[in-house]
Coordinates of C-alpha atoms and ligand atoms in Angstrom, one line a residue:
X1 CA -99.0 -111.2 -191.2
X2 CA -97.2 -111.8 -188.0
X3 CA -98.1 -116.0 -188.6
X4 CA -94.5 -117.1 -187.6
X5 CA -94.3 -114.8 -184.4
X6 CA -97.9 -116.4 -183.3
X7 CA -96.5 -120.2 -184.1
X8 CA -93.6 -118.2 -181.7
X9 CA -96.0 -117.6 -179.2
X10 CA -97.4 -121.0 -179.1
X11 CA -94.2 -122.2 -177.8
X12 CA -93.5 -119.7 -175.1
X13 CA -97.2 -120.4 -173.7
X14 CA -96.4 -124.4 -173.8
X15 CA -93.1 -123.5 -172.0
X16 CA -94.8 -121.6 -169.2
X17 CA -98.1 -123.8 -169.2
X18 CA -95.6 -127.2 -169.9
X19 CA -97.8 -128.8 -167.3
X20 CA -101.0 -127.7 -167.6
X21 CA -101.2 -129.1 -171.2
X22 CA -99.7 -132.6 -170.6
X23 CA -103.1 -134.3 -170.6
X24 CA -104.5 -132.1 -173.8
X25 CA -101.4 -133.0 -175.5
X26 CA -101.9 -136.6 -174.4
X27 CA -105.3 -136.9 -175.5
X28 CA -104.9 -135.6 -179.0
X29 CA -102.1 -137.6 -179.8
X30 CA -104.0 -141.1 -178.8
X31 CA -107.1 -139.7 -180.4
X32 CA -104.7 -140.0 -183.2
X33 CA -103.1 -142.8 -182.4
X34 CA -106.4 -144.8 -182.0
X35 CA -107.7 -143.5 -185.5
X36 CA -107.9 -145.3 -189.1
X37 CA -107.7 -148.7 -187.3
X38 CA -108.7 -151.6 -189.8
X39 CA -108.8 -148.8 -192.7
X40 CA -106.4 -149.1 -195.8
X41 CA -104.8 -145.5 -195.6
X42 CA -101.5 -145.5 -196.9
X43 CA -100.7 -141.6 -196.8
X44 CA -101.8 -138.9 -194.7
X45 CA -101.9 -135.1 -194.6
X46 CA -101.9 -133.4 -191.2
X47 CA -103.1 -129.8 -191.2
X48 CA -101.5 -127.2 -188.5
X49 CA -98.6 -129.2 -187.3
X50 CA -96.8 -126.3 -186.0
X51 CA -94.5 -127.8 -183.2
X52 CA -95.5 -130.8 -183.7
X53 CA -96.3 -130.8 -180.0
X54 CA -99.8 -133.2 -180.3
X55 CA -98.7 -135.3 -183.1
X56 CA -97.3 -138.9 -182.3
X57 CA -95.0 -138.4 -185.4
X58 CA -92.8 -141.4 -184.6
X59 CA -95.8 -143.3 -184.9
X60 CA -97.5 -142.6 -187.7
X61 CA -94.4 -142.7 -189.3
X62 CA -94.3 -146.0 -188.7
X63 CA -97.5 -146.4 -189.1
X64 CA -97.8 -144.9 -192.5
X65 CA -96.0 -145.3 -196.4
X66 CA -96.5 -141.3 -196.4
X67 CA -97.4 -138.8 -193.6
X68 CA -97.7 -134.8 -195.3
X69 CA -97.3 -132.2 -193.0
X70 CA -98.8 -128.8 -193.8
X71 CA -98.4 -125.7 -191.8
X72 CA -97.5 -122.3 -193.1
X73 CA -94.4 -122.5 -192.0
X74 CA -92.1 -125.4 -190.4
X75 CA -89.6 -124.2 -187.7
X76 CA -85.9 -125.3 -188.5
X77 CA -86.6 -127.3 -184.9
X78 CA -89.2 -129.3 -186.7
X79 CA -87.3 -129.6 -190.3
X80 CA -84.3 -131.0 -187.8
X81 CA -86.8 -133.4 -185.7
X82 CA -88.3 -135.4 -188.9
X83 CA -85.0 -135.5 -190.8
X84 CA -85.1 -139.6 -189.3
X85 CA -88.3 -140.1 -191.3
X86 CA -87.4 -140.7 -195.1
X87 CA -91.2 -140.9 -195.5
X88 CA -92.3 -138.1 -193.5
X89 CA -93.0 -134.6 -196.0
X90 CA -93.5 -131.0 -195.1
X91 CA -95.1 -129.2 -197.2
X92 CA -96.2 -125.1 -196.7
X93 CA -99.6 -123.4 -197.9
X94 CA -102.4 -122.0 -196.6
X95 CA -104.8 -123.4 -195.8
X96 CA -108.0 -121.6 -195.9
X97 CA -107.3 -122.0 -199.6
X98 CA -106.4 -118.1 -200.2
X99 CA -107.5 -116.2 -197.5
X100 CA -104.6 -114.9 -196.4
X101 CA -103.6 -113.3 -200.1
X102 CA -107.1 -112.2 -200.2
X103 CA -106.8 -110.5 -195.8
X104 CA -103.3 -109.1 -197.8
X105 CA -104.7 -107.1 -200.7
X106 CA -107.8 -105.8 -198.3
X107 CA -105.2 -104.5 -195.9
X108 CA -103.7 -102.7 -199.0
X109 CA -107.2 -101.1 -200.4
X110 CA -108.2 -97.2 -200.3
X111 CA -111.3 -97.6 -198.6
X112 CA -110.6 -99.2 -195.1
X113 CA -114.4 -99.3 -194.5
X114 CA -116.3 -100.2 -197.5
X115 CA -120.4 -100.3 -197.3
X116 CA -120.4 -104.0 -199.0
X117 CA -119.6 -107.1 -197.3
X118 CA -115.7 -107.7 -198.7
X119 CA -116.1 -111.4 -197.6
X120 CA -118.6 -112.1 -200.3
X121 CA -116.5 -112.3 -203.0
X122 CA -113.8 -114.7 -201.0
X123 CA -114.2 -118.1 -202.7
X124 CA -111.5 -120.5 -201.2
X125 CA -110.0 -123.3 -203.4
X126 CA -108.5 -126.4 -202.1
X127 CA -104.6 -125.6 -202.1
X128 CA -102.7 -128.1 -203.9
X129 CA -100.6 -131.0 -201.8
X130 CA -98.0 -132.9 -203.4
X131 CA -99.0 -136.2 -202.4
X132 CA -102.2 -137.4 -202.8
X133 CA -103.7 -138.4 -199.1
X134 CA -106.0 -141.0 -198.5
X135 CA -106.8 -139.5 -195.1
X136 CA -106.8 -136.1 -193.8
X137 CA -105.7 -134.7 -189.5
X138 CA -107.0 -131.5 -188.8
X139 CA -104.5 -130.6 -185.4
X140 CA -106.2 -127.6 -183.3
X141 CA -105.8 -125.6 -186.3
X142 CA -109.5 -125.0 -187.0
X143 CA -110.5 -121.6 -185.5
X144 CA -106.8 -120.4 -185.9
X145 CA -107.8 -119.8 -190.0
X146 CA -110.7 -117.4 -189.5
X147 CA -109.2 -116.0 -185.9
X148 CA -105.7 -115.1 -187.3
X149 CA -107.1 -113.5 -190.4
X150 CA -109.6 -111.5 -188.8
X151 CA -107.1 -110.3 -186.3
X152 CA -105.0 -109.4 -189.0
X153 CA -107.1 -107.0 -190.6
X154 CA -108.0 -105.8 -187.1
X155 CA -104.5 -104.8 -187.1
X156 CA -105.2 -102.9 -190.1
X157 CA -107.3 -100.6 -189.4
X158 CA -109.8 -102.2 -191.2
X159 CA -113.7 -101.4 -190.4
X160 CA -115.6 -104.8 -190.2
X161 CA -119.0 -105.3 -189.3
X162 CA -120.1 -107.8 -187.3
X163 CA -122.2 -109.9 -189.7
X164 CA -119.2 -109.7 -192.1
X165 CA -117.0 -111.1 -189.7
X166 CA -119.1 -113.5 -189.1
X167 CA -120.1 -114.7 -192.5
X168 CA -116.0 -114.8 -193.3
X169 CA -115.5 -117.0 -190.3
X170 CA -118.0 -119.3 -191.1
X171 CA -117.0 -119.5 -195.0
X172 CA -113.5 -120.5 -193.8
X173 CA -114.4 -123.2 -191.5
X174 CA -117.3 -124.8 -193.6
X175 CA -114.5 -124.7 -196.3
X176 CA -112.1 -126.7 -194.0
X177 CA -114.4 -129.1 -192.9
X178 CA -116.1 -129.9 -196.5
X179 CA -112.5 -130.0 -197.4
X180 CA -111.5 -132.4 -194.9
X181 CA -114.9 -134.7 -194.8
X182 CA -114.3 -135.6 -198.3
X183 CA -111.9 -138.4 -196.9
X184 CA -111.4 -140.6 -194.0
X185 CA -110.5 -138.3 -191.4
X186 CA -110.0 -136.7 -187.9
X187 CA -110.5 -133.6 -186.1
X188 CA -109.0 -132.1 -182.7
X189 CA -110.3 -128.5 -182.2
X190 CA -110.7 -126.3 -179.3
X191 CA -114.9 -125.3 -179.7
X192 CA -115.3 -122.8 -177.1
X193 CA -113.4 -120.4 -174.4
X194 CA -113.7 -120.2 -171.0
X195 CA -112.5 -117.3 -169.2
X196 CA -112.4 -116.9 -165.5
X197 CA -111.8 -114.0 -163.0
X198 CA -110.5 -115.2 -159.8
X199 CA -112.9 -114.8 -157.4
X200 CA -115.8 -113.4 -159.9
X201 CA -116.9 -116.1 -161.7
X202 CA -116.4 -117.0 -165.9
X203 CA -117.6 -116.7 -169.1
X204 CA -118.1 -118.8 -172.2
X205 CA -117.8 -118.1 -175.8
X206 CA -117.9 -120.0 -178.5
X207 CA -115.6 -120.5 -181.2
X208 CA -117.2 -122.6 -184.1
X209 CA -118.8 -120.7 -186.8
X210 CA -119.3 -123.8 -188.8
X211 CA -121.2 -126.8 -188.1
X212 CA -118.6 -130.1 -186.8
X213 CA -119.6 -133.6 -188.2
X214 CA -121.1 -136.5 -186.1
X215 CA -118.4 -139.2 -186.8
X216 CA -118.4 -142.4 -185.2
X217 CA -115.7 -141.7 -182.3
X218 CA -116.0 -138.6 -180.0
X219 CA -114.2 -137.1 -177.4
X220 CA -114.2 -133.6 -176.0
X221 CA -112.2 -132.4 -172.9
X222 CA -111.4 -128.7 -170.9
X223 CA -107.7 -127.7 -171.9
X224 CA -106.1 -125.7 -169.1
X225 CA -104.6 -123.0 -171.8
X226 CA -103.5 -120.4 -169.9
X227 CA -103.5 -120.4 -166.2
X228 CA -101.0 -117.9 -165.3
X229 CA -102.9 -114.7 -167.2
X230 CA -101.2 -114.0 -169.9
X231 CA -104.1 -114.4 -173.2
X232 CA -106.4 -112.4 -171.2
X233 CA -105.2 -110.4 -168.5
X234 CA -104.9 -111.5 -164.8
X235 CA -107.7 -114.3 -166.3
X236 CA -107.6 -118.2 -166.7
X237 CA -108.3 -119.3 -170.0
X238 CA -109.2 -122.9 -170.5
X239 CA -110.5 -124.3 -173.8
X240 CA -113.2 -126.7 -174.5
X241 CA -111.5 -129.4 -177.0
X242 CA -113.8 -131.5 -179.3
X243 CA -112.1 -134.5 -180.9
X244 CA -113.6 -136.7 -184.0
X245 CA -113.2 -139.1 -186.3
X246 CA -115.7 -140.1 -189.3
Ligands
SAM1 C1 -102.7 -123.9 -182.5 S1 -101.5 -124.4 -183.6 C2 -101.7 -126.1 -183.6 C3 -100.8 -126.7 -182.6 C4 -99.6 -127.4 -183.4 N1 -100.1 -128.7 -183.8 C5 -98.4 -127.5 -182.5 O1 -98.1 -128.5 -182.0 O2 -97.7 -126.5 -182.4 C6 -102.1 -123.9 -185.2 C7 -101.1 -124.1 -186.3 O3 -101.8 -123.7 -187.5 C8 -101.0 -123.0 -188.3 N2 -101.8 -122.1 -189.2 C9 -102.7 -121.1 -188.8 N3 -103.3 -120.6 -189.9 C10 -102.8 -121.3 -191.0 C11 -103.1 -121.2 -192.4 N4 -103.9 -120.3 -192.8 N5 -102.5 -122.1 -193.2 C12 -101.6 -123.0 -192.7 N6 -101.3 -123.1 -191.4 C13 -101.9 -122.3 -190.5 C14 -100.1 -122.2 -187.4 O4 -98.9 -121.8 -188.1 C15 -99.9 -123.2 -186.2 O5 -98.7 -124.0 -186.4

């Protein structure tokens, strides 16, 4: 389903935009640093660790008795770079609770473009960690569950309308953030793309299909994601970044 070349990807775009992140990266990881303080958490679970490339994991191991991290798969780079950390745990699932077994058999079915919404009968179900966290980081993983699925079956050849699409996006974020709110928690997510034309001006679009909680510390910032025009053709991207903690 093509999820280890994307986590690829992400790596060859921080190469080439190395510079342009430095400050997103920065901010996430002393969002995170700055979080749970004065609040008895002894283990965490961090969703979408990937590279591992806006998590402080030195830190928190230090910080924590037990730090889970969950991604669908953990490069051999990462497996290598928290072999120091007897208390650090990686753990693989996915995370919209099913979604991609469920994107996997409608890629497989007869009819590609079926007259009912598919998405209806999609009921995700909290995958199950093997440690049981008193706190939960969700790392700019958000809109990657609906988006990666969606773009799957895209892929596929198979015929989605709109309201569909949109009903499944907004099932799988709700799902992740009632997941996620049942704890003390944090959030980093990109919430919206801009996307500018040298010379002809930009446009907006939103990425949330689910409604963030309010929290008690905000921040949000513009992430330079892709200056040199490779995500969208001869075009900046940047990303509005929305960062919370309840
Ligand atoms: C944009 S990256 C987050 C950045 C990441 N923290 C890093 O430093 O590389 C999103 C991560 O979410 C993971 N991911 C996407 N969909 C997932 C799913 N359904 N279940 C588990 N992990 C998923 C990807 O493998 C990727 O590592």
């Amino acid at each position: 389903m093509r999820f280890i070349s994307d986590q690829a990807g992400i790596m060859d775009r921080y190469l080439r935009e190395q510079e342009n992140w430095s400050m997103h990266l920065l901010n996430t990881r002393q969002f995170i640093l700055d979080a749970f303080t004065g609040r008895n958490i002894e283990t965490v679970a961090v969703f979408g660790t990937g590279w591992l490339l806006d998590l402080p994991i030195e830190a928190l191991a230090g910080k924590f008795k037990t730090v889970l991290l969950v991604d669908v798969h953990h490069p051999p780079q990462v497996r290598k770079k928290v072999e120091p950390y007897p208390n650090v745990q990686l753990f693989e699932s996915d995370l919209t609770g099913g979604g991609m077994n469920f994107c996997w058999k409608l890629s497989k079915a007869q009819v590609k473009s079926p007259e009912n919404d598919p998405f209806e009968e999609f009921m995700p179900v909290h995958p199950e960690l093997p440690v049981i966290a008193d706190a939960f980081i969700s790392l700019n993983i958000l809109n990657q569950l609906d988006i990666l699925l969606v773009d799957f079956l895209k892929r596929k050849n198979f015929r989605l309308n709109e309201s569909g699409i949109r009903n499944f996006r907004g099932k799988i974020q709700q799902f992740h953030l009632d997941w996620i709110t049942e704890k003390p928690g944090c959030l980093v997510t990109d919430i919206a793309e801009i996307v500018a034309e040298p010379g002809r001006g930009s446009s907006e679009k939103s990425l949330l299909h689910a409604d963030l909680p309010t929290g008690k510390r905000n921040m949000e910032w513009i992430w330079d994601f892709d200056l040199s025009g490779f995500y969208h053709p001869d075009k900046e991207t940047r990303l509005t970044v929305r960062a919370i903690e309840w």
